[in-house]
Amino acid sequence: MRSTPQPPKPSAPPTAPFRTRVLTVPGMGAGAPAVAPGP
């Protein structure tokens, strides 16, 4: 994953459902906004 910094693009879709889980977590809440700046 570190060798290919491009895969993160296709990983965007899976991030949507994962974002919901982060929003539920108060500790990761700060990380959610950083990943959900597009939508």
PDB file of N, CA and C in Angstrom:
ATOM      1  N   MET A   1       0.867  -1.207   0.000  1.00  0.00           N
ATOM      2  CA  MET A   1       0.000   0.000   0.000  1.00  0.00           C
ATOM      3  C   MET A   1       0.903   1.257   0.000  1.00  0.00           C
ATOM      4  N   ARG A   2       2.002   1.194   0.668  1.00  0.00           N
ATOM      5  CA  ARG A   2       2.886   2.379   0.739  1.00  0.00           C
ATOM      6  C   ARG A   2       3.619   2.465  -0.591  1.00  0.00           C
ATOM      7  N   SER A   3       3.909   1.341  -1.215  1.00  0.00           N
ATOM      8  CA  SER A   3       4.648   1.361  -2.493  1.00  0.00           C
ATOM      9  C   SER A   3       3.780   2.015  -3.578  1.00  0.00           C
ATOM     10  N   THR A   4       2.475   1.831  -3.489  1.00  0.00           N
ATOM     11  CA  THR A   4       1.576   2.406  -4.525  1.00  0.00           C
ATOM     12  C   THR A   4       0.652   3.448  -3.903  1.00  0.00           C
ATOM     13  N   PRO A   5       1.003   4.685  -4.048  1.00  0.00           N
ATOM     14  CA  PRO A   5       0.187   5.787  -3.485  1.00  0.00           C
ATOM     15  C   PRO A   5      -1.019   6.076  -4.373  1.00  0.00           C
ATOM     16  N   GLN A   6      -1.160   5.321  -5.477  1.00  0.00           N
ATOM     17  CA  GLN A   6      -2.300   5.566  -6.373  1.00  0.00           C
ATOM     18  C   GLN A   6      -3.531   4.756  -5.954  1.00  0.00           C
ATOM     19  N   PRO A   7      -3.360   3.561  -5.432  1.00  0.00           N
ATOM     20  CA  PRO A   7      -4.496   2.716  -4.986  1.00  0.00           C
ATOM     21  C   PRO A   7      -5.475   3.486  -4.106  1.00  0.00           C
ATOM     22  N   PRO A   8      -5.015   4.464  -3.357  1.00  0.00           N
ATOM     23  CA  PRO A   8      -5.907   5.245  -2.472  1.00  0.00           C
ATOM     24  C   PRO A   8      -7.102   5.800  -3.242  1.00  0.00           C
ATOM     25  N   LYS A   9      -6.919   6.028  -4.541  1.00  0.00           N
ATOM     26  CA  LYS A   9      -8.057   6.588  -5.325  1.00  0.00           C
ATOM     27  C   LYS A   9      -9.214   5.590  -5.367  1.00  0.00           C
ATOM     28  N   PRO A  10      -8.963   4.361  -5.804  1.00  0.00           N
ATOM     29  CA  PRO A  10     -10.023   3.328  -5.857  1.00  0.00           C
ATOM     30  C   PRO A  10     -10.525   3.010  -4.452  1.00  0.00           C
ATOM     31  N   SER A  11      -9.737   3.340  -3.473  1.00  0.00           N
ATOM     32  CA  SER A  11     -10.144   3.051  -2.077  1.00  0.00           C
ATOM     33  C   SER A  11     -11.137   4.109  -1.590  1.00  0.00           C
ATOM     34  N   ALA A  12     -11.353   5.117  -2.399  1.00  0.00           N
ATOM     35  CA  ALA A  12     -12.258   6.215  -1.997  1.00  0.00           C
ATOM     36  C   ALA A  12     -13.676   5.685  -1.762  1.00  0.00           C
ATOM     37  N   PRO A  13     -14.217   4.892  -2.677  1.00  0.00           N
ATOM     38  CA  PRO A  13     -15.586   4.360  -2.515  1.00  0.00           C
ATOM     39  C   PRO A  13     -15.745   3.636  -1.179  1.00  0.00           C
ATOM     40  N   PRO A  14     -14.817   2.726  -0.858  1.00  0.00           N
ATOM     41  CA  PRO A  14     -14.889   1.999   0.424  1.00  0.00           C
ATOM     42  C   PRO A  14     -14.768   2.950   1.610  1.00  0.00           C
ATOM     43  N   THR A  15     -14.237   4.113   1.357  1.00  0.00           N
ATOM     44  CA  THR A  15     -14.070   5.078   2.461  1.00  0.00           C
ATOM     45  C   THR A  15     -15.423   5.641   2.892  1.00  0.00           C
ATOM     46  N   ALA A  16     -16.350   5.707   1.971  1.00  0.00           N
ATOM     47  CA  ALA A  16     -17.683   6.262   2.282  1.00  0.00           C
ATOM     48  C   ALA A  16     -18.325   5.478   3.435  1.00  0.00           C
ATOM     49  N   PRO A  17     -18.450   4.161   3.279  1.00  0.00           N
ATOM     50  CA  PRO A  17     -19.055   3.332   4.344  1.00  0.00           C
ATOM     51  C   PRO A  17     -18.183   3.352   5.598  1.00  0.00           C
ATOM     52  N   PHE A  18     -16.894   3.465   5.392  1.00  0.00           N
ATOM     53  CA  PHE A  18     -15.969   3.468   6.538  1.00  0.00           C
ATOM     54  C   PHE A  18     -16.075   4.796   7.283  1.00  0.00           C
ATOM     55  N   ARG A  19     -16.394   5.860   6.537  1.00  0.00           N
ATOM     56  CA  ARG A  19     -16.504   7.184   7.163  1.00  0.00           C
ATOM     57  C   ARG A  19     -17.633   7.142   8.201  1.00  0.00           C
ATOM     58  N   THR A  20     -18.690   6.452   7.870  1.00  0.00           N
ATOM     59  CA  THR A  20     -19.833   6.399   8.816  1.00  0.00           C
ATOM     60  C   THR A  20     -19.359   5.793  10.137  1.00  0.00           C
ATOM     61  N   ARG A  21     -18.470   4.842  10.041  1.00  0.00           N
ATOM     62  CA  ARG A  21     -18.007   4.154  11.270  1.00  0.00           C
ATOM     63  C   ARG A  21     -17.115   5.135  12.049  1.00  0.00           C
ATOM     64  N   VAL A  22     -16.377   5.918  11.341  1.00  0.00           N
ATOM     65  CA  VAL A  22     -15.483   6.883  12.015  1.00  0.00           C
ATOM     66  C   VAL A  22     -16.308   7.969  12.698  1.00  0.00           C
ATOM     67  N   LEU A  23     -17.387   8.351  12.051  1.00  0.00           N
ATOM     68  CA  LEU A  23     -18.241   9.419  12.622  1.00  0.00           C
ATOM     69  C   LEU A  23     -18.831   8.929  13.945  1.00  0.00           C
ATOM     70  N   THR A  24     -19.053   7.615  14.008  1.00  0.00           N
ATOM     71  CA  THR A  24     -19.645   7.055  15.241  1.00  0.00           C
ATOM     72  C   THR A  24     -18.607   7.065  16.368  1.00  0.00           C
ATOM     73  N   VAL A  25     -17.341   7.032  15.981  1.00  0.00           N
ATOM     74  CA  VAL A  25     -16.282   7.006  17.002  1.00  0.00           C
ATOM     75  C   VAL A  25     -15.843   8.435  17.335  1.00  0.00           C
ATOM     76  N   PRO A  26     -15.978   8.845  18.565  1.00  0.00           N
ATOM     77  CA  PRO A  26     -15.600  10.198  18.997  1.00  0.00           C
ATOM     78  C   PRO A  26     -14.089  10.395  18.884  1.00  0.00           C
ATOM     79  N   GLY A  27     -13.337   9.354  19.153  1.00  0.00           N
ATOM     80  CA  GLY A  27     -11.871   9.449  19.100  1.00  0.00           C
ATOM     81  C   GLY A  27     -11.412   9.672  17.661  1.00  0.00           C
ATOM     82  N   MET A  28     -12.044   8.983  16.719  1.00  0.00           N
ATOM     83  CA  MET A  28     -11.662   9.114  15.297  1.00  0.00           C
ATOM     84  C   MET A  28     -12.453  10.249  14.651  1.00  0.00           C
ATOM     85  N   GLY A  29     -13.334  10.856  15.386  1.00  0.00           N
ATOM     86  CA  GLY A  29     -14.176  11.931  14.817  1.00  0.00           C
ATOM     87  C   GLY A  29     -13.300  12.980  14.145  1.00  0.00           C
ATOM     88  N   ALA A  30     -12.154  13.266  14.735  1.00  0.00           N
ATOM     89  CA  ALA A  30     -11.270  14.306  14.172  1.00  0.00           C
ATOM     90  C   ALA A  30     -10.715  13.821  12.833  1.00  0.00           C
ATOM     91  N   GLY A  31     -10.606  12.517  12.664  1.00  0.00           N
ATOM     92  CA  GLY A  31     -10.058  11.967  11.408  1.00  0.00           C
ATOM     93  C   GLY A  31     -11.128  11.944  10.318  1.00  0.00           C
ATOM     94  N   ALA A  32     -12.374  11.813  10.705  1.00  0.00           N
ATOM     95  CA  ALA A  32     -13.474  11.742   9.718  1.00  0.00           C
ATOM     96  C   ALA A  32     -13.541  13.031   8.898  1.00  0.00           C
ATOM     97  N   PRO A  33     -13.612  14.182   9.530  1.00  0.00           N
ATOM     98  CA  PRO A  33     -13.692  15.471   8.824  1.00  0.00           C
ATOM     99  C   PRO A  33     -12.523  15.647   7.852  1.00  0.00           C
ATOM    100  N   ALA A  34     -11.389  15.111   8.197  1.00  0.00           N
ATOM    101  CA  ALA A  34     -10.200  15.265   7.346  1.00  0.00           C
ATOM    102  C   ALA A  34     -10.345  14.382   6.106  1.00  0.00           C
ATOM    103  N   VAL A  35     -11.116  13.302   6.245  1.00  0.00           N
ATOM    104  CA  VAL A  35     -11.289  12.379   5.102  1.00  0.00           C
ATOM    105  C   VAL A  35     -12.559  12.722   4.350  1.00  0.00           C
ATOM    106  N   ALA A  36     -13.443  13.488   4.967  1.00  0.00           N
ATOM    107  CA  ALA A  36     -14.732  13.825   4.331  1.00  0.00           C
ATOM    108  C   ALA A  36     -14.777  15.298   3.927  1.00  0.00           C
ATOM    109  N   PRO A  37     -13.648  15.828   3.469  1.00  0.00           N
ATOM    110  CA  PRO A  37     -13.623  17.246   3.068  1.00  0.00           C
ATOM    111  C   PRO A  37     -14.184  17.405   1.657  1.00  0.00           C
ATOM    112  N   GLY A  38     -14.125  16.322   0.851  1.00  0.00           N
ATOM    113  CA  GLY A  38     -14.659  16.373  -0.522  1.00  0.00           C
ATOM    114  C   GLY A  38     -16.181  16.465  -0.505  1.00  0.00           C
ATOM    115  N   PRO A  39     -16.842  15.452   0.004  1.00  0.00           N
ATOM    116  CA  PRO A  39     -18.319  15.428   0.070  1.00  0.00           C
ATOM    117  C   PRO A  39     -18.804  16.332   1.176  1.00  0.00           C
TER     118      PRO A  39
END
